Coordinates of C-alpha atoms in Angstrom, one line a residue:
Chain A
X26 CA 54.6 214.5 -40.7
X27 CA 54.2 217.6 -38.8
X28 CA 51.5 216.4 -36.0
X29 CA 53.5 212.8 -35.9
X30 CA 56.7 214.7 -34.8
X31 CA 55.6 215.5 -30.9
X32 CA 54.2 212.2 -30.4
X33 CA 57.4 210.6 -31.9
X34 CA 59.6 212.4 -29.4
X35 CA 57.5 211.6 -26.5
X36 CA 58.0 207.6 -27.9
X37 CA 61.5 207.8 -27.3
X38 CA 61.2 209.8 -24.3
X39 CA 59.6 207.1 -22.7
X40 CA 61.5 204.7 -24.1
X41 CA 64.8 206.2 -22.7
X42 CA 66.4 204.3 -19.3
X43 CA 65.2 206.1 -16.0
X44 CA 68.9 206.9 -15.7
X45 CA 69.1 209.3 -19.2
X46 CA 66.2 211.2 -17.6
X47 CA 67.3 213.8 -14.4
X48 CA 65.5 213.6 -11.4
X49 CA 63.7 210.8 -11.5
X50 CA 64.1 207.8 -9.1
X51 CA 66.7 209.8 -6.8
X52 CA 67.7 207.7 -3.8
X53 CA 67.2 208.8 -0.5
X54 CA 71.1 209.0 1.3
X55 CA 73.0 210.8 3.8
X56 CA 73.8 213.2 1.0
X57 CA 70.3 214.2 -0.2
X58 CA 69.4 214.4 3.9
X59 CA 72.1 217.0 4.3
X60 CA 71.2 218.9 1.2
X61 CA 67.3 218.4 2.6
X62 CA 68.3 220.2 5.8
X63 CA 70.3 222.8 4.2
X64 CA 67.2 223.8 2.1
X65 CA 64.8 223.3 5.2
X66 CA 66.9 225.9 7.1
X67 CA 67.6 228.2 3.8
X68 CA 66.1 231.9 4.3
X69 CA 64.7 233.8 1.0
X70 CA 62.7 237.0 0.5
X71 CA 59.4 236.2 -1.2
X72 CA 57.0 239.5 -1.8
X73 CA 58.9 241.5 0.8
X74 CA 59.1 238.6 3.9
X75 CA 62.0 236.9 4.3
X76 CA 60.9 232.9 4.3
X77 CA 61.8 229.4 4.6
X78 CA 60.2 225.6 5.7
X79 CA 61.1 226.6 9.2
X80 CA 58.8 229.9 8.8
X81 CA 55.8 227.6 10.1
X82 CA 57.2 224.0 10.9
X83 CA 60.4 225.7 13.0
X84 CA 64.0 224.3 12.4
X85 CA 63.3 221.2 14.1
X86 CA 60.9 219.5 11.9
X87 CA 60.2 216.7 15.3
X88 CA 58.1 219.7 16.7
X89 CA 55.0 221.4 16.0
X90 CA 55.1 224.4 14.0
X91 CA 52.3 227.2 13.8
X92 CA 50.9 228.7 10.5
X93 CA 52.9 232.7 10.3
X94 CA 49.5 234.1 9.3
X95 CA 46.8 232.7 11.1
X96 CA 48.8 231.1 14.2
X97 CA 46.5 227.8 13.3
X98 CA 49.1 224.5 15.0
X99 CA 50.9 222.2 12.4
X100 CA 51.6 218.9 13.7
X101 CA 55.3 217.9 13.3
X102 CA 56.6 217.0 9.8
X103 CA 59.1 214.4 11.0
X104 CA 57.8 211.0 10.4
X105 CA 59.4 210.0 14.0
X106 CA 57.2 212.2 15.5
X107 CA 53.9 212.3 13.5
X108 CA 52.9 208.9 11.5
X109 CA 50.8 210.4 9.7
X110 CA 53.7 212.0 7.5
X111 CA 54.2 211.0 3.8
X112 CA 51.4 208.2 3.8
X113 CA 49.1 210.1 1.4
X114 CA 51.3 210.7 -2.1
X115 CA 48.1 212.8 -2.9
X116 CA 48.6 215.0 0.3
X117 CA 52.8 215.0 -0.2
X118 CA 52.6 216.6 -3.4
X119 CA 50.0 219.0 -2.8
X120 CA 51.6 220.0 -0.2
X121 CA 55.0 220.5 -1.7
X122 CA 53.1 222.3 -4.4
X123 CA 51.7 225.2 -2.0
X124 CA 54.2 225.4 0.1
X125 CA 57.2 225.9 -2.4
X126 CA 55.6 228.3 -4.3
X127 CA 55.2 230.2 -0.5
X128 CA 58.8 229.7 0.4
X129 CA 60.7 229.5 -2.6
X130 CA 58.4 231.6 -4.9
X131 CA 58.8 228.8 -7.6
X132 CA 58.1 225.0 -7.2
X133 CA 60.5 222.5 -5.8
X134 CA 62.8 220.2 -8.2
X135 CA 62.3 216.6 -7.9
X136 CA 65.8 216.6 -6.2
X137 CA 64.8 219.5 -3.9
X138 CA 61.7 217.4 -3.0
X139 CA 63.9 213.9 -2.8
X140 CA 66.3 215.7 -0.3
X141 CA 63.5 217.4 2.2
X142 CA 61.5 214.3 2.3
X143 CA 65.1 212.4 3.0
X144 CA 65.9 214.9 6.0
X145 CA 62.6 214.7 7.3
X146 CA 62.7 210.8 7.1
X147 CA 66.2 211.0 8.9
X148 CA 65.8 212.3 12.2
Chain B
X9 CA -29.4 210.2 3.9
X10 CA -29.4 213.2 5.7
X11 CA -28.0 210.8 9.0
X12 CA -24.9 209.5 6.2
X13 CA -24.0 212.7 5.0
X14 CA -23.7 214.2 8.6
X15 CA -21.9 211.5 9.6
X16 CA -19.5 211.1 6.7
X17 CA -18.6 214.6 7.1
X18 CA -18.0 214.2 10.8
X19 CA -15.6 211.0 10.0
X20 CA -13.9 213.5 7.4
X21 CA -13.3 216.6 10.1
X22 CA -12.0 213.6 12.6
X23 CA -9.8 212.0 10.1
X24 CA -8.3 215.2 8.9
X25 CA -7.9 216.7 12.3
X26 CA -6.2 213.5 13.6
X27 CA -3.8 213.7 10.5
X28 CA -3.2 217.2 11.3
X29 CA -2.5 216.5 15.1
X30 CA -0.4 213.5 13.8
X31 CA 1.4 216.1 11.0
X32 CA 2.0 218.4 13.9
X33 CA 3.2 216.3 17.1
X34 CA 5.0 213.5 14.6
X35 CA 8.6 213.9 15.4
X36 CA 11.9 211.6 16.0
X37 CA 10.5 211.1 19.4
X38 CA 7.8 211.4 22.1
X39 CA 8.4 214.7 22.8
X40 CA 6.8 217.1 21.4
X41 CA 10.0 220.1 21.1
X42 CA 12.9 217.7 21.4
X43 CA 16.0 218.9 22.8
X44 CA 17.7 218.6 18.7
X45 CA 14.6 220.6 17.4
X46 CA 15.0 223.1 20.5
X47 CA 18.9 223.5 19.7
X48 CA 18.6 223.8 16.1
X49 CA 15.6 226.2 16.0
X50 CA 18.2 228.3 18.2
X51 CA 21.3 227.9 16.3
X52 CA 19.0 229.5 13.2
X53 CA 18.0 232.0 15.0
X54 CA 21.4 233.2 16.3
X55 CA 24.2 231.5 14.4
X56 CA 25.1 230.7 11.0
X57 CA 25.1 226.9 9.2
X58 CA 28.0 224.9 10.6
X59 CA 30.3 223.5 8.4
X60 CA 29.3 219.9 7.2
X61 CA 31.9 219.2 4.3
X62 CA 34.6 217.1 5.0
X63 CA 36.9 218.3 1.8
X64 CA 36.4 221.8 3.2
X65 CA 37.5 220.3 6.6
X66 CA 40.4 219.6 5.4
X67 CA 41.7 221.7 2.5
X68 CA 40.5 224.9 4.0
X69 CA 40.7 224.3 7.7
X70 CA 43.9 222.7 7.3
X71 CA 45.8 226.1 7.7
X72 CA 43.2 228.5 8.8
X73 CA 39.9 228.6 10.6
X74 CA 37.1 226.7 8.2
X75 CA 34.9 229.7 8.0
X76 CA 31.2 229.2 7.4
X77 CA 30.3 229.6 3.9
X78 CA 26.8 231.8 5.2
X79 CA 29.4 234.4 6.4
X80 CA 30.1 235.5 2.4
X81 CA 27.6 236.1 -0.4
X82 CA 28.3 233.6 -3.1
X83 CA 29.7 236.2 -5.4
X84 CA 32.5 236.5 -2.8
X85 CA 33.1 232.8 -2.6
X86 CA 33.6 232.6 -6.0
X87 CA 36.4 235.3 -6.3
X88 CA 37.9 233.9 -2.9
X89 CA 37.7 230.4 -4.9
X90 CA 39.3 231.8 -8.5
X91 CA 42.3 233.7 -6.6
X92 CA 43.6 230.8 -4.9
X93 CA 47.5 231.3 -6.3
X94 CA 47.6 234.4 -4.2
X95 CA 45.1 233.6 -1.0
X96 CA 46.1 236.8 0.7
X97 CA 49.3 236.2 0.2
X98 CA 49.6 232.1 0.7
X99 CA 49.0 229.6 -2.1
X100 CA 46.5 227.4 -1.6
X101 CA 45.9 226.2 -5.2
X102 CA 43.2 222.7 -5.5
X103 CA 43.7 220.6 -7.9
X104 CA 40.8 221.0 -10.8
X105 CA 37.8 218.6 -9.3
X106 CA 38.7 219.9 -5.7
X107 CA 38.2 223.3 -6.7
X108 CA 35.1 222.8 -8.6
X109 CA 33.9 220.6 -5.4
X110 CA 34.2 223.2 -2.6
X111 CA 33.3 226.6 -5.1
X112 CA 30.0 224.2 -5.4
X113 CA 29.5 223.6 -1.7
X114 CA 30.9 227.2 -0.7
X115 CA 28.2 229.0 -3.4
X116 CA 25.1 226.8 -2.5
X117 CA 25.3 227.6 1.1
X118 CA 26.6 231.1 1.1
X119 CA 25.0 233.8 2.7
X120 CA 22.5 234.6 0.5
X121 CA 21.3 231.3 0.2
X122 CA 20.9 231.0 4.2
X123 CA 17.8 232.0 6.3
X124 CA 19.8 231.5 9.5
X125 CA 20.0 234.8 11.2
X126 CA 23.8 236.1 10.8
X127 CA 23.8 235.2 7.2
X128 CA 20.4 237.5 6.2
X129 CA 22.2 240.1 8.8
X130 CA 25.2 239.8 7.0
X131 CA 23.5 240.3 3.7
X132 CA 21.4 243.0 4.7
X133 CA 24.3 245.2 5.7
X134 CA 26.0 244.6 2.6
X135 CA 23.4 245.7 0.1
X136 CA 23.9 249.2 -1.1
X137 CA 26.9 249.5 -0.3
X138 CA 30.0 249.8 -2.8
X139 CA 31.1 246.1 -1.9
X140 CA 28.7 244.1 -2.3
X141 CA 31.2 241.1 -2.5
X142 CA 33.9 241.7 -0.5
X143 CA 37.1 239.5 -0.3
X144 CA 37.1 239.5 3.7
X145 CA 34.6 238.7 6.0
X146 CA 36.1 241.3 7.9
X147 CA 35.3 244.1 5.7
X148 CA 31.6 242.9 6.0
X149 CA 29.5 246.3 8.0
X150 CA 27.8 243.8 10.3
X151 CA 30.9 242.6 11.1
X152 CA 32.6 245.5 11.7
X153 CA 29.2 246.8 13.6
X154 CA 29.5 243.9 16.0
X155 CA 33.4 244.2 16.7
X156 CA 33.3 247.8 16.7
X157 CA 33.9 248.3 20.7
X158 CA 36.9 245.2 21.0
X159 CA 39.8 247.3 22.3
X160 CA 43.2 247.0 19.8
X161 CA 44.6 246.7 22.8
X162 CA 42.9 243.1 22.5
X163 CA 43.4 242.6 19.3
X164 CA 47.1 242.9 19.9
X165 CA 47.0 240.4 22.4
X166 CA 49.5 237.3 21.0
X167 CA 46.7 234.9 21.5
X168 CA 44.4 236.6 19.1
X169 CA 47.0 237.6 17.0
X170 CA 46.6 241.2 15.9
X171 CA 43.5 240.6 13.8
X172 CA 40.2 239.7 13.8
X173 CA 39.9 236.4 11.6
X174 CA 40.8 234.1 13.7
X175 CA 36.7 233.5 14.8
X176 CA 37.8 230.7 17.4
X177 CA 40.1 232.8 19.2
X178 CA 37.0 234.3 21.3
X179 CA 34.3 232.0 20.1
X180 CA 34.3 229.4 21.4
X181 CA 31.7 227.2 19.7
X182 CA 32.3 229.2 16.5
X183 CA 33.2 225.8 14.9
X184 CA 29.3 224.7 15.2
X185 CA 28.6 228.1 13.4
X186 CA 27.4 229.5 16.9
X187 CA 28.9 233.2 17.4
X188 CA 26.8 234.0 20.6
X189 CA 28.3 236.7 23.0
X190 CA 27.6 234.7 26.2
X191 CA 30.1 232.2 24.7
X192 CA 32.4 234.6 24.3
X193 CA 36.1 233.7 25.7
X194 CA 39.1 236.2 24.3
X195 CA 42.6 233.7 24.8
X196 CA 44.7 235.4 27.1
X197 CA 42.2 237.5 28.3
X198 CA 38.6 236.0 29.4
X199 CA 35.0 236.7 29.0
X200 CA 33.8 239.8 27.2
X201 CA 30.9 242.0 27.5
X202 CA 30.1 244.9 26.5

């Protein structure tokens, strides 16, 4: 009974509607956009450096930005200015993987991810 | 008889010298020193192996320079490659396959694996000394020996950035693994010599 008990809970887990489970399936809209831009442009102090997306991409995600460190060019995040943007889901969630653990010193929600990629869809 | 032998020796010396002359002057074309042979018998004698991986492309050059793996001894590529969480400072965590990919490509052609020249330099100065694998390629001796007369006041300059690991910021073919000092071009400076 023991070892069935996980394995039963992860059965009902996945039976459960997307709805009953947070952050899942989060709809890109004006309001995650906002809250995207808000968190884009949100400052924190990680190991000493104060830090935030705009650190490397700058706070207009339609231009380049340049790596803090090494200086090395980014190419704009902003779909309407780089195509090449949120094509690979591979590259997206490396990517939000590093670079949250960088800037916020933790990784990103799904609803922190659902609202930058929503802001950087937007403009 | 004695006629045969002579003469099947003679056939023998002809047949293996023409195999040997064949052996020697065979190449990808009429020339005997092609212009590739010429160029690569150089960069081994001057450079270091150019990168050649495409995932190293990518996940390493992707936010820094894509540093040669003959400038580190393998046993540095592999604690570069098991600290990735904090990569002085940055995360650049791989997912498990990626990781084991490039530590496999960056140990096989590390420095002490290379015979081009920089890498046996490189290797050379760092044996007996108390870091034999060092984290930096800028706390290698050779390296420091070689960049030992660059001004700070060059250093400083915004285009290089206050540090020495950008390599492409004065070598400008550094990319091919070529770090002579004729090709030598500081950004917002110009040629060096010294």
């Amino acid at each position: 009974m023991k070892s069935i008990f996980p394995a039963l809970i992860a059965a009902a887990i996945t039976l459960l509607p997307n709805s009953a489970l947070p952050n899942t399936q989060i709809e890109p809209s004006a309001f995650t956009a906002k809250s995207g831009e808000k968190l884009w442009n949100q400052t924190q102090t990680i190991s000493g450096q104060v830090r935030s997306c705009a650190s490397c991409h700058t706070s207009d995600p339609r231009q380049a930005g340049k790596h803090i460190r090494t200086g090395k060019p980014i190419k704009p995040m902003a779909p309407s200015a780089n195509a090449e943007r949120f094509v690979d889901p591979k590259k997206v969630s490396k990517w939000f993987k590093r670079n949250c653990k960088w800037t916020l010193g933790r990784e990103c929600s799904e609803q922190e991810k659902a609202d930058i990629t929503s802001y950087l869809k937007s403009i | 008889m004695k006629t045969l032998i002579f003469s099947t020796a003679a056939v023998a010396l002809v047949g293996t010298l023409g195999l040997g002359i064949q052996g020697a002057w065979s190449d990808d074309d009429d020339h005997s020193f092609s212009t590739a042979k010429w160029n690569k018998m150089k960069a081994r004698s001057t450079g270091v192996a150019a990168v050649t991986n495409a995932l190293y492309t990518e996940e390493c050059g992707s936010c820094h320079f894509a540093y040669p793996p003959g400038l580190l001894p393998a046993s540095s590529w592999q604690k570069v490659m098991a600290g990735l969480a904090d990569h002085f400072g940055d995360n650049a965590e791989l997912d498990a396959n990626e990781q084991q990919q490039l530590t496999e490509y960056l140990t096989n052609n590390a420095a002490d694996t290379s015979s081009y020249r920089r890498s046996r330099k490189i290797m050379n100065s760092l044996q007996n000394t108390n870091t034999p694998s060092p984290l930096r390629i800028t706390e290698i001796p050779y390296f420091r020996h070689e960049h030992r007369e660059i001004p700070k006041r060059i250093i400083n300059l915004p285009e290089v950035g206050g540090n020495l690991s950008q390599c492409n910021s004065c070598h400008q073919h550094a990319e091919k693994g070529s770090f002579n000092e004729d090709e030598i071009s500081i950004k917002g400076f110009g040629r060096w010599k010294d």
